[in-house]
Amino acid sequence: MSDDSTAPVSGRDDSLVLIAREGAIATLVINRPDKHNALSAPVRRAFLEAFSACSDDPDVRVIVVTGAGEKSFVAGADIAEFATRTPVDQYRAMRAPSPLEAIERSPKPVIAAINGYCLGGGLELAMACDFRIASDRARFGQPEINLGIIPGGGGTQRLPRLIGLGQAMRMILTGESIDAAKALRVGLVQEVVPGDALKSRVHEVALAIANKSPVAVAAAREATRAALQTPLAEGLRIERGLYLLAFASADKEEGVRAFLDKRPPHFTGH
Ligand code: COA
C-alpha cells in the first residue's frame, strides 16, 4: 500500500516503519516486505517509536496502520527469532513495551488497512486497532498451532470477542486462514474493497473521523472499548463520565452552535 503513496514519507527508505502524513492522518507502514513484514524485535521497536511520535503529535487526529508491498499486512511474529530464543528470552520479549498496548492506550483512533496476509501477530495487531478495512486479497489466520505454540499477543482473547467462540476456536485450533469475504461475514473486518481502492477508501474513512472533535472521538473510543472489558453497570458509569467530559468541551459549544447556525462545525480539540 505504501509503494504508490504520494504523501510525504519520513524515515529512510530502509526504515522498518515509515510514516506517511496527509494532513491530520498519519499512516504507519510496516516496511519489511521481503519477510512479509514479520514483526521482529527491531520492527516492534521501530513501530513503538513511530506510533508514539504520531500519537503525541497534536496535529495528528487519526492513525492508519498498514504493511509495505502488495502481499502482506503482517505475516506474524518473526519465526526465525523463535529458533534462537530461550523461554526466558521469550518471557522478556513478551514483557517489553508492546505495540498493541500502545494502540490501546492512545487517545487517537487507529485503523488497520489490511493489504494482504494478516497472520498470527499481524492479526493480533489488527485486532488491537479500532476497526479494520481490508483488501479483497487479504487473508486472515492464527497459524501458531502449526508451530506447536498458541497465539501469545491476545489472539485467544480478542478473536472470540470479535467473532464469537466457535469461529475463533476453529481458526485457532486448525490454524487455517480465511479470505476477506469470510472475514467480513464473521465481523473480523468492517469493510472489504478491491486492493487498488484500499488506500483511498481508508483515507476517506479516516478523514471523516479526523473532521470530528478529537475530544469526542477520544471519549467515544475509550467508552466503547470499555464495553468489552467491564460489567454493564461499570461501563455505563464510564460512559457517563466521558459524556460529561465531551459536554464540557469547547468543541461541544462549537458543534451545537454550528448546528443551530446551519453551518459545518470547526473542531479544535479543546
Ligand atoms: N517470520 C519470519 N519470516 C517470515 C515470516 C514470519 N512470520 N513469514 C514469512 N517469512 C519469510 C520467509 O521465511 C521467507 O524468507 P526467505 O526469503 O529468507 O526464505 C520470506 O518471508 C518469504 O516467504 P515465503 O514463505 O517464501 O512466501 P510465500 O508467499 O510462499 O508465503 C506466507 C507467504 C505468509 C503464507 C508464508 O510465508 C507463511 O506462512 N508465513 C508464516 C506465517 C505464520 O506462521 N505466522 C505466525 C507466526 S507465530
Tab-separated table of N, CA, C and O and ligand atoms in Angstrom, residues 32-39 71-72 74-82 117 119-122 141-144 146-147 149-151, ligand 1:
chain	number	residue	atom	x	y	z
A	32	ARG	N	8.935	-4.257	5.867
A	32	ARG	CA	9.880	-5.363	5.761
A	32	ARG	C	9.304	-6.368	4.757
A	32	ARG	O	9.064	-7.531	5.084
A	33	PRO	N	9.021	-5.889	3.542
A	33	PRO	CA	8.229	-6.696	2.607
A	33	PRO	C	8.889	-8.014	2.217
A	33	PRO	O	8.185	-8.986	1.935
A	34	ASP	N	10.236	-8.073	2.227
A	34	ASP	CA	10.885	-9.335	1.849
A	34	ASP	C	10.635	-10.437	2.866
A	34	ASP	O	10.822	-11.623	2.565
A	35	LYS	N	10.199	-10.071	4.068
A	35	LYS	CA	9.840	-11.072	5.093
A	35	LYS	C	8.363	-10.939	5.455
A	35	LYS	O	7.958	-11.173	6.604
A	36	HIS	N	7.575	-10.546	4.491
A	36	HIS	CA	6.122	-10.390	4.695
A	36	HIS	C	5.820	-9.512	5.918
A	36	HIS	O	4.861	-9.754	6.643
A	37	ASN	N	6.703	-8.517	6.159
A	37	ASN	CA	6.520	-7.556	7.257
A	37	ASN	C	6.419	-8.222	8.637
A	37	ASN	O	5.724	-7.716	9.537
A	38	ALA	N	7.111	-9.357	8.780
A	38	ALA	CA	7.086	-10.062	10.071
A	38	ALA	C	7.609	-9.156	11.178
A	38	ALA	O	8.544	-8.375	10.990
A	39	LEU	N	6.996	-9.312	12.342
A	39	LEU	CA	7.284	-8.428	13.483
A	39	LEU	C	8.490	-8.936	14.276
A	39	LEU	O	8.332	-9.631	15.279
A	71	LYS	N	1.815	-7.870	-0.860
A	71	LYS	CA	1.477	-9.228	-0.406
A	71	LYS	C	0.961	-9.309	1.024
A	71	LYS	O	0.088	-10.116	1.303
A	72	SER	N	1.572	-8.522	1.905
A	72	SER	CA	1.268	-8.734	3.322
A	72	SER	C	0.975	-7.456	4.078
A	72	SER	O	1.619	-6.421	3.838
A	74	VAL	N	0.899	-8.015	7.798
A	74	VAL	CA	1.960	-8.554	8.647
A	74	VAL	C	1.719	-10.064	8.756
A	74	VAL	O	0.626	-10.481	9.126
A	75	ALA	N	2.756	-10.867	8.429
A	75	ALA	CA	2.588	-12.332	8.473
A	75	ALA	C	3.001	-12.911	9.819
A	75	ALA	O	3.428	-14.058	9.895
A	76	GLY	N	2.902	-12.114	10.869
A	76	GLY	CA	3.098	-12.662	12.206
A	76	GLY	C	4.389	-12.236	12.868
A	76	GLY	O	5.144	-11.411	12.345
A	77	ALA	N	4.613	-12.835	14.025
A	77	ALA	CA	5.885	-12.623	14.721
A	77	ALA	C	6.994	-13.194	13.841
A	77	ALA	O	6.734	-13.991	12.936
A	78	ASP	N	8.230	-12.775	14.119
A	78	ASP	CA	9.356	-13.280	13.330
A	78	ASP	C	9.710	-14.692	13.797
A	78	ASP	O	10.261	-14.884	14.887
A	79	ILE	N	9.394	-15.667	12.959
A	79	ILE	CA	9.574	-17.068	13.367
A	79	ILE	C	11.056	-17.402	13.537
A	79	ILE	O	11.423	-18.233	14.381
A	80	ALA	N	11.917	-16.732	12.787
A	80	ALA	CA	13.358	-17.000	12.916
A	80	ALA	C	13.840	-16.682	14.333
A	80	ALA	O	14.717	-17.377	14.863
A	81	GLU	N	13.244	-15.686	14.963
A	81	GLU	CA	13.645	-15.343	16.340
A	81	GLU	C	13.283	-16.472	17.318
A	81	GLU	O	13.981	-16.684	18.303
A	82	PHE	N	12.183	-17.185	17.011
A	82	PHE	CA	11.766	-18.269	17.918
A	82	PHE	C	12.828	-19.367	17.991
A	82	PHE	O	12.949	-20.067	18.996
A	117	TYR	N	-1.628	-10.725	3.538
A	117	TYR	CA	-1.607	-11.689	4.644
A	117	TYR	C	-1.649	-10.964	5.981
A	117	TYR	O	-0.861	-10.044	6.238
A	119	LEU	N	-1.586	-12.470	9.550
A	119	LEU	CA	-1.482	-13.769	10.220
A	119	LEU	C	-0.831	-13.626	11.592
A	119	LEU	O	0.043	-12.771	11.790
A	120	GLY	N	-1.225	-14.496	12.518
A	120	GLY	CA	-0.565	-14.556	13.820
A	120	GLY	C	-0.524	-13.188	14.491
A	120	GLY	O	-1.556	-12.548	14.697
A	121	GLY	N	0.700	-12.742	14.798
A	121	GLY	CA	0.875	-11.435	15.439
A	121	GLY	C	0.353	-10.292	14.575
A	121	GLY	O	0.040	-9.214	15.097
A	122	GLY	N	0.242	-10.519	13.278
A	122	GLY	CA	-0.323	-9.493	12.390
A	122	GLY	C	-1.817	-9.344	12.618
A	122	GLY	O	-2.351	-8.227	12.685
A	141	GLY	N	-5.486	-15.289	9.643
A	141	GLY	CA	-5.372	-16.553	10.356
A	141	GLY	C	-4.541	-16.428	11.611
A	141	GLY	O	-3.796	-15.453	11.813
A	142	GLN	N	-4.706	-17.421	12.486
A	142	GLN	CA	-3.848	-17.584	13.674
A	142	GLN	C	-3.157	-18.935	13.495
A	142	GLN	O	-3.617	-19.943	14.038
A	143	PRO	N	-2.059	-18.979	12.730
A	143	PRO	CA	-1.433	-20.268	12.403
A	143	PRO	C	-0.452	-20.795	13.449
A	143	PRO	O	0.248	-21.778	13.189
A	144	GLU	N	-0.416	-20.186	14.643
A	144	GLU	CA	0.583	-20.581	15.644
A	144	GLU	C	0.555	-22.070	15.948
A	144	GLU	O	1.582	-22.682	16.240
A	146	ASN	N	0.339	-24.492	14.118
A	146	ASN	CA	1.197	-25.242	13.178
A	146	ASN	C	2.654	-25.261	13.626
A	146	ASN	O	3.444	-26.074	13.150
A	147	LEU	N	3.009	-24.327	14.518
A	147	LEU	CA	4.387	-24.260	15.031
A	147	LEU	C	4.488	-24.929	16.406
A	147	LEU	O	5.530	-24.880	17.047
A	149	ILE	N	2.770	-23.913	19.014
A	149	ILE	CA	2.541	-22.918	20.073
A	149	ILE	C	1.099	-22.408	19.943
A	149	ILE	O	0.302	-22.982	19.194
A	150	ILE	N	0.791	-21.356	20.686
A	150	ILE	CA	-0.552	-20.772	20.596
A	150	ILE	C	-0.397	-19.264	20.431
A	150	ILE	O	0.696	-18.724	20.669
A	151	PRO	N	-1.442	-18.555	20.047
A	151	PRO	CA	-1.331	-17.096	19.960
A	151	PRO	C	-0.898	-16.533	21.319
A	151	PRO	O	-1.407	-16.976	22.353
B	1	COA	N1	8.616	-14.772	10.308
B	1	COA	C1	9.809	-14.763	9.708
B	1	COA	N2	9.953	-14.843	8.363
B	1	COA	C2	8.838	-14.947	7.627
B	1	COA	C3	7.558	-14.971	8.201
B	1	COA	C4	7.463	-14.878	9.617
B	1	COA	N3	6.298	-14.866	10.259
B	1	COA	N4	6.627	-15.094	7.213
B	1	COA	C5	7.330	-15.135	6.065
B	1	COA	N5	8.642	-15.052	6.304
B	1	COA	C6	9.768	-15.082	5.348
B	1	COA	C7	10.020	-16.464	4.787
B	1	COA	O1	10.789	-17.238	5.693
B	1	COA	C8	10.774	-16.126	3.530
B	1	COA	O2	12.108	-15.806	3.863
B	1	COA	P1	13.319	-16.207	2.843
B	1	COA	O3	13.019	-15.448	1.572
B	1	COA	O4	14.547	-15.737	3.555
B	1	COA	O5	13.223	-17.702	2.662
B	1	COA	C9	10.104	-14.835	3.070
B	1	COA	O6	9.427	-14.292	4.218
B	1	COA	C10	9.070	-15.077	2.001
B	1	COA	O7	8.140	-16.016	2.497
B	1	COA	P2	7.549	-17.251	1.666
B	1	COA	O8	7.051	-18.259	2.649
B	1	COA	O9	8.571	-17.706	0.674
B	1	COA	O10	6.349	-16.534	0.892
B	1	COA	P3	5.010	-17.193	0.348
B	1	COA	O11	4.385	-16.122	-0.483
B	1	COA	O12	5.256	-18.523	-0.241
B	1	COA	O13	4.086	-17.434	1.673
B	1	COA	C11	3.111	-16.813	3.816
B	1	COA	C12	3.640	-16.349	2.443
B	1	COA	C13	2.825	-15.564	4.633
B	1	COA	C14	1.815	-17.616	3.628
B	1	COA	C15	4.156	-17.716	4.497
B	1	COA	O14	5.407	-17.029	4.485
B	1	COA	C16	3.841	-18.067	5.921
B	1	COA	O15	3.074	-18.983	6.161
B	1	COA	N6	4.455	-17.371	6.899
B	1	COA	C17	4.349	-17.711	8.300
B	1	COA	C18	3.038	-17.265	8.884
B	1	COA	C19	2.953	-17.656	10.353
B	1	COA	O16	3.002	-18.821	10.720
B	1	COA	N7	2.786	-16.634	11.205
B	1	COA	C20	2.612	-16.825	12.618
B	1	COA	C21	3.897	-16.724	13.316
B	1	COA	S1	3.721	-17.039	15.050
